[in-house]
Short mmCIF file of N, CA and C in Angstrom, two decimals:
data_model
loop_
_atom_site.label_atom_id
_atom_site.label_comp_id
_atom_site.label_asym_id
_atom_site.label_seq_id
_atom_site.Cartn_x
_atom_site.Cartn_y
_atom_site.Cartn_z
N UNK A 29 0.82 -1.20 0.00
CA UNK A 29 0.00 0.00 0.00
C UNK A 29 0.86 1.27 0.00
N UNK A 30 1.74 0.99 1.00
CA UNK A 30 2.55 2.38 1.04
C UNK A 30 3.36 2.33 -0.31
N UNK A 31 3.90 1.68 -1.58
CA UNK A 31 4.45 1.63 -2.14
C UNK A 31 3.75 2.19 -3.13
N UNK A 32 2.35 1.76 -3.11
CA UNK A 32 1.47 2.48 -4.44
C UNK A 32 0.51 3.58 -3.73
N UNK A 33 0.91 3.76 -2.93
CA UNK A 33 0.53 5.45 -2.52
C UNK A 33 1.64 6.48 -2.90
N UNK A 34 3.27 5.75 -2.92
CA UNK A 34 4.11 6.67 -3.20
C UNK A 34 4.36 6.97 -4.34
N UNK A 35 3.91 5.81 -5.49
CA UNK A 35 4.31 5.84 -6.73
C UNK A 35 3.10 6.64 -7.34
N UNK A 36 1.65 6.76 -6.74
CA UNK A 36 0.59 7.77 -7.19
C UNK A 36 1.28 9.25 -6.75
N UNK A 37 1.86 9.61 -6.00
CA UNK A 37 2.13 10.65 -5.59
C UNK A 37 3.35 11.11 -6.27
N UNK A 38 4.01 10.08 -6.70
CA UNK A 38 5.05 10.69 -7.75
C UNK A 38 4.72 11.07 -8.78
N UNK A 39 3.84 10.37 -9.46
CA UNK A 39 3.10 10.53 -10.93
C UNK A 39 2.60 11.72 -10.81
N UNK A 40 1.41 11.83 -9.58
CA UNK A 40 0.30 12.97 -10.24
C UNK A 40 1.42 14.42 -9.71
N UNK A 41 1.99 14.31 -8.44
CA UNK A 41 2.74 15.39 -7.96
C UNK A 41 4.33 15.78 -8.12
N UNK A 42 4.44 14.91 -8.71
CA UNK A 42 5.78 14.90 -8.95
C UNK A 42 6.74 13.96 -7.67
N UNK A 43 8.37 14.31 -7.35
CA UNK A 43 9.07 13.79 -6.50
C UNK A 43 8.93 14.49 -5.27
N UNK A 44 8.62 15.11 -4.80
CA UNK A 44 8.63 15.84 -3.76
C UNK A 44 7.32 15.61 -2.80
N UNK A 45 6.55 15.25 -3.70
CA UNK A 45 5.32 14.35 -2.94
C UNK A 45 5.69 12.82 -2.12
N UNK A 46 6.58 12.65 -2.29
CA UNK A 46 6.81 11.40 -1.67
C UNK A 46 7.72 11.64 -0.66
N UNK A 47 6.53 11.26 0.50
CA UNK A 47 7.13 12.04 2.08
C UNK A 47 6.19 11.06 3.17
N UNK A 48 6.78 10.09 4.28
CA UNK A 48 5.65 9.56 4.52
C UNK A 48 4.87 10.19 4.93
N UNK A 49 5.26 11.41 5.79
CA UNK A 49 3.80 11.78 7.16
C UNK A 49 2.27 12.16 6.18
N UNK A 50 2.61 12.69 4.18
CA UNK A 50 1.61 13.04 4.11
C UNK A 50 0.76 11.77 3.34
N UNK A 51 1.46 11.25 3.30
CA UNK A 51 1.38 9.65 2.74
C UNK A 51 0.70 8.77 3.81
N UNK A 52 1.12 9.08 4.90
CA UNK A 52 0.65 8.03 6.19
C UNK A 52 -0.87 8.66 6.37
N UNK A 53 -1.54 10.04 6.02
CA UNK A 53 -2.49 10.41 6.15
C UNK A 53 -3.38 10.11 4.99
N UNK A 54 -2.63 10.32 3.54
CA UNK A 54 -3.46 9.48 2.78
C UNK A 54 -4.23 8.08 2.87
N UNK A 55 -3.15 7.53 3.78
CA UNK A 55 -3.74 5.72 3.68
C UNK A 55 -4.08 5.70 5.11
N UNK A 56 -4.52 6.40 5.78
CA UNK A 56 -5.18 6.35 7.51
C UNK A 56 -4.55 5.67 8.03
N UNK A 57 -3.12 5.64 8.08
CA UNK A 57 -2.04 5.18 8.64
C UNK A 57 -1.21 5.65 9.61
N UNK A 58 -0.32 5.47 10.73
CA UNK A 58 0.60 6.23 11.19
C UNK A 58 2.02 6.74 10.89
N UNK A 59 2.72 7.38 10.91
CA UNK A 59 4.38 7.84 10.21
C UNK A 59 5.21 6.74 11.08
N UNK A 60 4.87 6.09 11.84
CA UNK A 60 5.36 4.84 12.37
C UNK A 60 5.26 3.99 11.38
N UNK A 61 4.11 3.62 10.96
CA UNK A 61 3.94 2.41 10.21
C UNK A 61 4.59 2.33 8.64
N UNK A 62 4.61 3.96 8.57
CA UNK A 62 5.35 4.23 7.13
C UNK A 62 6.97 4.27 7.39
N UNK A 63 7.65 4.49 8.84
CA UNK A 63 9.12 4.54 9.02
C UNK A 63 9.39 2.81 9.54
N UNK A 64 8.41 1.65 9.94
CA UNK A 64 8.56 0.36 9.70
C UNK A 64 8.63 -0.43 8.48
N UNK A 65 8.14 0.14 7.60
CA UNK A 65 8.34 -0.56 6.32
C UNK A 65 9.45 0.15 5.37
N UNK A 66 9.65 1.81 5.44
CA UNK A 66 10.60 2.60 5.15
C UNK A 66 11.53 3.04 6.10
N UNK A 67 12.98 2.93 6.02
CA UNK A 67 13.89 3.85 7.18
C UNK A 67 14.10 5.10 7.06
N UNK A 68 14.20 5.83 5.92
CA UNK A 68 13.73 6.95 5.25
C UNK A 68 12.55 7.25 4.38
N UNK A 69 12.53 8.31 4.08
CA UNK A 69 11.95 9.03 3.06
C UNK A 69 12.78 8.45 1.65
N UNK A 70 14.20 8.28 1.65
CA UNK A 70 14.83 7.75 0.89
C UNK A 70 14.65 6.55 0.51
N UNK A 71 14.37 6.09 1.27
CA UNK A 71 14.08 4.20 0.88
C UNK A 71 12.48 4.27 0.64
N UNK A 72 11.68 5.36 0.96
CA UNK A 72 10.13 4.95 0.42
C UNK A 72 10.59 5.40 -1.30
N UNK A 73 11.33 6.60 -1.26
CA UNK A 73 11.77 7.92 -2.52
C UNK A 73 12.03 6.11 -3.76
N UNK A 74 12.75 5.46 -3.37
CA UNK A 74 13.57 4.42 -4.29
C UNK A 74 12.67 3.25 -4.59
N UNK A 75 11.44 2.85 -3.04
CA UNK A 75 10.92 2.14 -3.86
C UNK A 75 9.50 2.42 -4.71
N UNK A 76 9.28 3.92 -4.35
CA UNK A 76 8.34 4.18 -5.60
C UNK A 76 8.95 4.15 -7.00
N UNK A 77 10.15 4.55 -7.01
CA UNK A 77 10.88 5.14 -8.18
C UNK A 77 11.13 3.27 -9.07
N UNK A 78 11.61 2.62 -8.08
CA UNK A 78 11.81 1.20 -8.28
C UNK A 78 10.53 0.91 -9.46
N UNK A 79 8.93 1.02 -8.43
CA UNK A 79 7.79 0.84 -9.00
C UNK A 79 7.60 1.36 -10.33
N UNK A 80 8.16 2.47 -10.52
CA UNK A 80 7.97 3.34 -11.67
C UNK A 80 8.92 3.02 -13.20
N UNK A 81 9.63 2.43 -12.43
CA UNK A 81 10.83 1.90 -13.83
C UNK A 81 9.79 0.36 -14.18
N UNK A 82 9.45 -0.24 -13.22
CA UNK A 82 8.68 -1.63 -13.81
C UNK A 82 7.78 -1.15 -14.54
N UNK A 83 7.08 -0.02 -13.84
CA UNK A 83 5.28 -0.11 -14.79
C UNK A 83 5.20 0.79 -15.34
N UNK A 84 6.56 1.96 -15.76
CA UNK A 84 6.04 2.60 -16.92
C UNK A 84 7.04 2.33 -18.08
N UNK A 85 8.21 1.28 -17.67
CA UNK A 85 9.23 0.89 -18.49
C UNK A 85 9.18 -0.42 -19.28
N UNK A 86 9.77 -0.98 -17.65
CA UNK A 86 9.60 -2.74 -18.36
C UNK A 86 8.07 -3.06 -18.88
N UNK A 87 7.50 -3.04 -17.87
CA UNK A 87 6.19 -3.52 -18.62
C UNK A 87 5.66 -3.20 -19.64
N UNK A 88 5.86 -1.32 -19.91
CA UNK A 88 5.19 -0.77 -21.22
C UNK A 88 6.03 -2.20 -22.60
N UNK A 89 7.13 -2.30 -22.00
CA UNK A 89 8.27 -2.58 -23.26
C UNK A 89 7.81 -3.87 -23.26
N UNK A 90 7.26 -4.90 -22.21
CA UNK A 90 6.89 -6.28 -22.53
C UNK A 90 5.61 -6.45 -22.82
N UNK A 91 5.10 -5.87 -22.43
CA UNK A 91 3.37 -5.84 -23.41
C UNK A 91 3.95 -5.14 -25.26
N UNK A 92 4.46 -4.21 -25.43
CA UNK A 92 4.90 -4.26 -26.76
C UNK A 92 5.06 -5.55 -27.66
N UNK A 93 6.41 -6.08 -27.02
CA UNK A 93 6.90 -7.17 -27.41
C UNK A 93 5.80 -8.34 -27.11
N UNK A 94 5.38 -8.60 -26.59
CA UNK A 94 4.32 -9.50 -26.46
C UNK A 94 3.38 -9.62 -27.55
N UNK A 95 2.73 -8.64 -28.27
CA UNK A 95 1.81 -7.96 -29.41
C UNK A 95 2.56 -8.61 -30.29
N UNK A 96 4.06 -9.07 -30.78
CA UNK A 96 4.66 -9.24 -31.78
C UNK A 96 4.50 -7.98 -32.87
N UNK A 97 4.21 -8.99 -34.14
CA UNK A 97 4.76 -8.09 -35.13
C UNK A 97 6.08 -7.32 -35.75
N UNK A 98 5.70 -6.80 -36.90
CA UNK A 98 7.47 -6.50 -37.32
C UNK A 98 7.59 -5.02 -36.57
N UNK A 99 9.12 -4.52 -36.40
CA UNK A 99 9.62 -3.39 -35.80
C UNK A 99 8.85 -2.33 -36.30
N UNK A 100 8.03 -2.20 -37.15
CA UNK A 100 7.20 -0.90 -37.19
C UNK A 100 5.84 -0.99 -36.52
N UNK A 101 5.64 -1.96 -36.87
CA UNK A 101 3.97 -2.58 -36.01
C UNK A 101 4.37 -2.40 -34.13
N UNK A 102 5.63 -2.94 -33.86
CA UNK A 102 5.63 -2.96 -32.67
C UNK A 102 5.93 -1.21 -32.33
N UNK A 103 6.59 -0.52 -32.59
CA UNK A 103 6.73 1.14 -32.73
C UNK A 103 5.70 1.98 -32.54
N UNK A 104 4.65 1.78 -33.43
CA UNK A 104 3.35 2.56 -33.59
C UNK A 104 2.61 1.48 -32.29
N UNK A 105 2.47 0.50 -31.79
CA UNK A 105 1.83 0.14 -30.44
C UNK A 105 2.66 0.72 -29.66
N UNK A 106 4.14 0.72 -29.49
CA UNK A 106 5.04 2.04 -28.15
C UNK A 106 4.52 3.68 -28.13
N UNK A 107 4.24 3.72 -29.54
CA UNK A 107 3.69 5.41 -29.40
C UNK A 107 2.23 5.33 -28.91
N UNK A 108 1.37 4.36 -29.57
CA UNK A 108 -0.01 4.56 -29.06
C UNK A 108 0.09 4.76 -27.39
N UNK A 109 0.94 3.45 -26.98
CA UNK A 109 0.31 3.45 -25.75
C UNK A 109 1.23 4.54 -25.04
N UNK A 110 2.28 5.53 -25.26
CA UNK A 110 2.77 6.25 -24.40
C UNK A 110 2.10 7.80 -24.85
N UNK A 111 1.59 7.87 -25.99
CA UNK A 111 0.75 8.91 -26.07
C UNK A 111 -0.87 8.79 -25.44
N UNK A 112 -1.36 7.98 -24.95
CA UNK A 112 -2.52 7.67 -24.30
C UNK A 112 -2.46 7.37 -22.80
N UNK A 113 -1.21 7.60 -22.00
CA UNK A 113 -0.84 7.33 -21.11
C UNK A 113 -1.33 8.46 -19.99
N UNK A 114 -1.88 8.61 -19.20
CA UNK A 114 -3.31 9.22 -18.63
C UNK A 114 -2.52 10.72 -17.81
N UNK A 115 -1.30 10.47 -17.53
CA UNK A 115 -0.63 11.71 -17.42
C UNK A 115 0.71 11.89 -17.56
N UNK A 116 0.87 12.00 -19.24
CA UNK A 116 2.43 12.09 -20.02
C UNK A 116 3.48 13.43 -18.86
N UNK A 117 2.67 14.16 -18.70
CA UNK A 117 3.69 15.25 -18.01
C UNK A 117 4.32 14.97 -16.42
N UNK A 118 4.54 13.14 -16.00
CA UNK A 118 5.02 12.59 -15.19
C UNK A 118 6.28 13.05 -15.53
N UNK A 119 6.73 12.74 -16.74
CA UNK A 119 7.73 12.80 -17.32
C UNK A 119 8.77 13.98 -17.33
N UNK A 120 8.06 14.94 -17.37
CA UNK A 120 8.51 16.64 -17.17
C UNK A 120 8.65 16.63 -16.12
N UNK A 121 7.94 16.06 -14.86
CA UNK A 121 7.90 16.60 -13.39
C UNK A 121 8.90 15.69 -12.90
N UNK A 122 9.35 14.67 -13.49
CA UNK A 122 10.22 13.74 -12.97
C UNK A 122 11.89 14.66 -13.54
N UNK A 123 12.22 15.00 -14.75
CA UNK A 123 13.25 15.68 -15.51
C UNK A 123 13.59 16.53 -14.80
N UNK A 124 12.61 17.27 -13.84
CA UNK A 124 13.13 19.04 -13.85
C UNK A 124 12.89 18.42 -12.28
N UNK A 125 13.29 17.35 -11.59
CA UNK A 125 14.05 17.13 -10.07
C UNK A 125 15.34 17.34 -10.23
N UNK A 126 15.34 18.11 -8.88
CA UNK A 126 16.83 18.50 -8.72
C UNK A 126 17.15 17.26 -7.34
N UNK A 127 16.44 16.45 -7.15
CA UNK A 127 17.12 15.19 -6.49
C UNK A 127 17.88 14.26 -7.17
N UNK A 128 19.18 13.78 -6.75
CA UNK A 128 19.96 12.84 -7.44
C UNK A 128 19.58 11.39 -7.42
N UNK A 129 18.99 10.87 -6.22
CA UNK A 129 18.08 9.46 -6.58
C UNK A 129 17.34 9.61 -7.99
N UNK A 130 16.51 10.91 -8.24
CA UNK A 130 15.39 10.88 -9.19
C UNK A 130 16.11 10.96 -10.71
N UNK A 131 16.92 11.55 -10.52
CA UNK A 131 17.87 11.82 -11.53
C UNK A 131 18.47 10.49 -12.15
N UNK A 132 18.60 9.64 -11.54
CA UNK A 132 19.66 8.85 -11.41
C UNK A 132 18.57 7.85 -12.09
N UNK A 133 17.27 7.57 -11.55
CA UNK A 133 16.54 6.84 -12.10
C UNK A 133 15.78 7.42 -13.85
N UNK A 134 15.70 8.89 -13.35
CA UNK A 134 15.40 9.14 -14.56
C UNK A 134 16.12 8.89 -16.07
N UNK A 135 17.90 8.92 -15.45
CA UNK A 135 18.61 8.59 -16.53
C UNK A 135 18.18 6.87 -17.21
N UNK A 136 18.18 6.21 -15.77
CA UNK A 136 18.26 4.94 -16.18
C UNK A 136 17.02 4.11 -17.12
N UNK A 137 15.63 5.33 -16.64
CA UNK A 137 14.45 4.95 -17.33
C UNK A 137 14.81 5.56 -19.01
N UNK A 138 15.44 6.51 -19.21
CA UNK A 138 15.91 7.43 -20.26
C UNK A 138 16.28 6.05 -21.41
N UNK A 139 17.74 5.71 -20.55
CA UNK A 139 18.67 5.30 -21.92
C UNK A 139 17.87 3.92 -21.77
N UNK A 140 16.87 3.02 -21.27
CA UNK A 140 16.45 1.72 -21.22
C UNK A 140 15.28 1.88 -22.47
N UNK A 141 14.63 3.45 -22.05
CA UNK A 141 13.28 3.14 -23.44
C UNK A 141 13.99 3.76 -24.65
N UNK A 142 15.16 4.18 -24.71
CA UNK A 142 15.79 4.93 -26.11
C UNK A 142 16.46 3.60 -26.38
N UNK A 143 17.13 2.69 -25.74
CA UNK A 143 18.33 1.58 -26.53
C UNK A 143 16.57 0.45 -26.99
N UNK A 144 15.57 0.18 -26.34
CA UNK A 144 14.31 -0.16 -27.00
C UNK A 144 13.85 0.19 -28.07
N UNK A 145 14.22 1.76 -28.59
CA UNK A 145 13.52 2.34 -29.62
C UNK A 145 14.53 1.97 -30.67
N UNK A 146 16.06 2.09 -30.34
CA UNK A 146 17.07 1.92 -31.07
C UNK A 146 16.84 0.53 -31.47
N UNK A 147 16.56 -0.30 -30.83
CA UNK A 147 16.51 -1.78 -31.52
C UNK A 147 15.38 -2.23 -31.93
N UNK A 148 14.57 -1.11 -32.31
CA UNK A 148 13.66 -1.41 -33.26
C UNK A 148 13.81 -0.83 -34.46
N UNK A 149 14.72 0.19 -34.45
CA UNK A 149 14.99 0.81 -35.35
C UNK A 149 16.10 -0.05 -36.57
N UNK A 150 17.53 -0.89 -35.57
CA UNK A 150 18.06 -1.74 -35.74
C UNK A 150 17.69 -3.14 -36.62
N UNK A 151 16.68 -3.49 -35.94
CA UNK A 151 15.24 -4.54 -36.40
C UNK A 151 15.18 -4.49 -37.90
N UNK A 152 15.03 -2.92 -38.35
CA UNK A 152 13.69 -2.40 -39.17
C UNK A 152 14.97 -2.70 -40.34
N UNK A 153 16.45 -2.50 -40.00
CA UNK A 153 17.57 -2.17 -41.14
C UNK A 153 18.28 -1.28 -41.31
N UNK A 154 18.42 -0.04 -40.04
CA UNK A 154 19.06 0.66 -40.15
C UNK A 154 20.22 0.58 -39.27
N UNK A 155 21.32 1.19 -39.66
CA UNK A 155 22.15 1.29 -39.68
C UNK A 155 22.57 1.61 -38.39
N UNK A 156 23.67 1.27 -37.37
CA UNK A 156 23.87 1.72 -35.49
C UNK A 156 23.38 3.43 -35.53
N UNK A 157 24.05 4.08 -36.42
CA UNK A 157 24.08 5.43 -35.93
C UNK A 157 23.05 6.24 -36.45
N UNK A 158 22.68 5.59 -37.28
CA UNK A 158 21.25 6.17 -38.02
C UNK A 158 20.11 5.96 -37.13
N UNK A 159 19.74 4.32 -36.37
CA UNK A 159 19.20 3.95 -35.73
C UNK A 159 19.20 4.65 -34.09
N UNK A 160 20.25 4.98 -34.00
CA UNK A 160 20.47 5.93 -32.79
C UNK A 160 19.90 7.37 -33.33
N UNK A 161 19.76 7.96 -33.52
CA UNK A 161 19.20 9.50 -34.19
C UNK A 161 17.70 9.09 -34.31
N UNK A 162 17.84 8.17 -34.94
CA UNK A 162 16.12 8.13 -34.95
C UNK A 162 15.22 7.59 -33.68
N UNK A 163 15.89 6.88 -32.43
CA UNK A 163 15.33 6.18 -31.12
C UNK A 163 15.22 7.68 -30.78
N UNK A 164 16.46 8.44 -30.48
CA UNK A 164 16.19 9.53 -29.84
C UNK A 164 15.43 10.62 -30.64
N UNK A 165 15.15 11.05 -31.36
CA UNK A 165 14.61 11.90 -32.54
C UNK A 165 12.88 11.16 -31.72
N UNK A 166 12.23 10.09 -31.78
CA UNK A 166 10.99 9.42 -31.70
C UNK A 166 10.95 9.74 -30.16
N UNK A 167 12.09 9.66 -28.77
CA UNK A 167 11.80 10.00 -27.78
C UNK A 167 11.66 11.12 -27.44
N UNK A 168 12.17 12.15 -27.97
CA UNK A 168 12.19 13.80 -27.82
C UNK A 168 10.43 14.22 -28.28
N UNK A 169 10.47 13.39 -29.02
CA UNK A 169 8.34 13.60 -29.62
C UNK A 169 7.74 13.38 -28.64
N UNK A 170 7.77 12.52 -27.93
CA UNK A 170 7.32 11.83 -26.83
C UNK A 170 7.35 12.95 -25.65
N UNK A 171 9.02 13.88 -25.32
CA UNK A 171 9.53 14.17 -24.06
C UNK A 171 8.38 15.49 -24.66
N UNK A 172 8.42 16.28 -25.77
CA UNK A 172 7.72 17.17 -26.13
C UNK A 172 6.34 17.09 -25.49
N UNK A 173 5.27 16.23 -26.28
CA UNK A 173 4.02 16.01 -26.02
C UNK A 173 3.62 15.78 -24.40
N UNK A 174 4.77 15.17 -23.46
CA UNK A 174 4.63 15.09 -22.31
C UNK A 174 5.02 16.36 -21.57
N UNK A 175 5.63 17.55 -21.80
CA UNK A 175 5.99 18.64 -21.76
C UNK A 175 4.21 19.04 -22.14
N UNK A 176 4.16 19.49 -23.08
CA UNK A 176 2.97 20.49 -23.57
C UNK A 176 2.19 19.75 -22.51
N UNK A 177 1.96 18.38 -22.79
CA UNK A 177 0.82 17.42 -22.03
C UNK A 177 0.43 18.09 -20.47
N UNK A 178 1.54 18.89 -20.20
CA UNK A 178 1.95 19.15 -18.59
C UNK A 178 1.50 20.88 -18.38
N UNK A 179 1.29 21.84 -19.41
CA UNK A 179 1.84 23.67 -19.24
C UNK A 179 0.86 23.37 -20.17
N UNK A 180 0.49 22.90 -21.40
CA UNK A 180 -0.67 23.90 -22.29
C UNK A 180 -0.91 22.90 -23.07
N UNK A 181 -2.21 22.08 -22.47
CA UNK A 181 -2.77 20.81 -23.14
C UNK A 181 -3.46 21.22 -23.92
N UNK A 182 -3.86 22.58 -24.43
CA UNK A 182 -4.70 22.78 -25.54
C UNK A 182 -3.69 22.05 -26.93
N UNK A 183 -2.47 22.23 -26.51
CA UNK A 183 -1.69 22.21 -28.18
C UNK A 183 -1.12 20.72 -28.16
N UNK A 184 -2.12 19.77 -27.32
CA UNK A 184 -1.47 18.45 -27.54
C UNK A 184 -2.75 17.38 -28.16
N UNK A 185 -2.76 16.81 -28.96
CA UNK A 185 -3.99 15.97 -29.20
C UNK A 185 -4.11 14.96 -27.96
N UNK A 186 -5.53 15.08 -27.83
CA UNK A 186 -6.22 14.37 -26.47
C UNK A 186 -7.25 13.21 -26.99
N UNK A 187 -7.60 13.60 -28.21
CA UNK A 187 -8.61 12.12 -28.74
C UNK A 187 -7.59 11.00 -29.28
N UNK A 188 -8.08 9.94 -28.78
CA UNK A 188 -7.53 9.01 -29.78
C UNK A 188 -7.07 9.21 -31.14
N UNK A 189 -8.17 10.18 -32.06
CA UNK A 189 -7.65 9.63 -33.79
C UNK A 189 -6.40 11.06 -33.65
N UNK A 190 -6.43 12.10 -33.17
CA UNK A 190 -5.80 13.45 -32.63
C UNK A 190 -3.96 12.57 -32.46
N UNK A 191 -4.13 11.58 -31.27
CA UNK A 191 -3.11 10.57 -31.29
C UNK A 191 -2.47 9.86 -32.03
N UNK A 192 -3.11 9.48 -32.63
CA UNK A 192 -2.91 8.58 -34.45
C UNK A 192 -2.29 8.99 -35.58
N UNK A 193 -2.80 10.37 -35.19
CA UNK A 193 -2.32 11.28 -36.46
C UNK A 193 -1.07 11.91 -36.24
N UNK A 194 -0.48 11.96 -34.61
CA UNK A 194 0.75 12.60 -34.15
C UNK A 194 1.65 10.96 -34.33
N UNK A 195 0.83 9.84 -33.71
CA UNK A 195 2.00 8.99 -34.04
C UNK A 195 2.48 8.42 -35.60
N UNK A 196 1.32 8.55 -36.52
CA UNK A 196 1.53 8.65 -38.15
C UNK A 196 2.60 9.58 -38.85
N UNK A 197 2.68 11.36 -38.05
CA UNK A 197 3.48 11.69 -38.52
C UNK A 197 4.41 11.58 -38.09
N UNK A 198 4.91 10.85 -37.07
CA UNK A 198 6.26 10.61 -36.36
C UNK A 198 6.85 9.82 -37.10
N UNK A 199 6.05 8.80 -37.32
CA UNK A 199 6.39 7.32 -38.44
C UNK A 199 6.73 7.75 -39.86
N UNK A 200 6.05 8.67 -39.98
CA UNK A 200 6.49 9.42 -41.74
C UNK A 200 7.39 9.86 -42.09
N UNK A 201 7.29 11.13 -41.16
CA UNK A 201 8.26 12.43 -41.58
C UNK A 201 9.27 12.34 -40.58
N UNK A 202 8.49 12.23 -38.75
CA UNK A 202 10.01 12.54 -37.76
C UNK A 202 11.21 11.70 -38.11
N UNK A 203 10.95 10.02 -37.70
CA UNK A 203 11.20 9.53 -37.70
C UNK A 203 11.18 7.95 -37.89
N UNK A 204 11.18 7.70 -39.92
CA UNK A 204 10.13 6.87 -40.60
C UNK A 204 11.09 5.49 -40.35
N UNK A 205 10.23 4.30 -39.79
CA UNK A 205 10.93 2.81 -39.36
C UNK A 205 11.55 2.46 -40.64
N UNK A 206 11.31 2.74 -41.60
CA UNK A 206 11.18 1.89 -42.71
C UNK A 206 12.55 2.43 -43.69
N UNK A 207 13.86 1.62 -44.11
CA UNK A 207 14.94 2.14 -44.16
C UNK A 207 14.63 2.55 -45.82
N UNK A 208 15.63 3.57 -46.33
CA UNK A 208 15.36 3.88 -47.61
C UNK A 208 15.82 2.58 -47.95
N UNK A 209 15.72 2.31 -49.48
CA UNK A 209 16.14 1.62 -50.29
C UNK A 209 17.19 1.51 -50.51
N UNK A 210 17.95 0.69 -50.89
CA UNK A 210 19.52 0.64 -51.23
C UNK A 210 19.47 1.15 -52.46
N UNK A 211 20.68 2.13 -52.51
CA UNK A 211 20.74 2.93 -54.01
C UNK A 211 21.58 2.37 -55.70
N UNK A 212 21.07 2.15 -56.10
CA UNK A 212 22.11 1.24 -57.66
C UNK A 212 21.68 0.71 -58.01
#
């Protein structure tokens, strides 16, 4: 309980929400019962953050892979589901911590869903360094929309087909899976 009270409080409030005493009042609990299962604030801080690398990382990435399909099919299901993701501007509020635990995880959630994007890109036929430009080029769309998603949701599509059409042109123009042709 205390673990998914801390990891709601990271999401909707960012890192700084995760504190037991206001946490122990969320769950009609005592700051005893939250410093018996946590010795700090630090050790609750790590295992929300812990929580947060499984269920917005690994798991997003093994339900992907699970779906099968070829490296573009699986791509456009990574964008659907991280553009439909109920509050993208976690992402912003997690970036702009000036805590080094958060940091530290943020890097590690960073380069785990970009070397994912890269090896789909890899998959598809492109080339290491090409394939690198384009993982990160497809995550910066992402860091964007979760940015706006966060300061001025008017300028982010919120319907599904609104979604479709941002992850279509990502696939086209940002950053298209599909390698040119060999030339000759």
């Amino acid at each position: 309980d205390w673990i998914e009270a801390a990891l709601g409080a990271l999401v909707s409030a960012g890192p700084a929400a995760v504190a037991i005493e206001p946490l122990a009042a969320t769950l009609g609990a005592t700051k005893g019962s939250g410093y018996w299962h946590f010795s700090s604030r630090s050790d609750l801080l790590a295992a929300a953050l812990g929580e947060y690398r499984r269920r917005y990382t690994a798991e997003v990435i093994d339900t992907v892979e699970a779906g099968g399909g070829s490296p573009g099919e699986r791509l456009a299901r990574l964008l659907d589901t991280v553009l439909a993701m109920p509050d993208p501007a976690t992402e912003t509020r997690m970036l702009s911590s000036s805590d080094e635990q958060v940091l530290a995880a943020v890097e590690e959630v960073t380069r785990a869903r970009i070397t994912y994007v890269i090896r789909l890109y890899r998959e598809a036929g492109w080339a290491p360094a090409e394939a690198r430009r384009r993982g990160q080029a497809a995550y910066l769309v992402f860091l964007g929309y979760a940015g706006l998603s966060g300061s001025v949701r008017s300028l982010v599509p919120r319907s599904p087909a609104g979604r479709r059409r941002l992850r279509d042109l990502v696939l086209s123009e940002v950053a298209p899976i599909r390698p040119p042709a060999p030339s000759g």
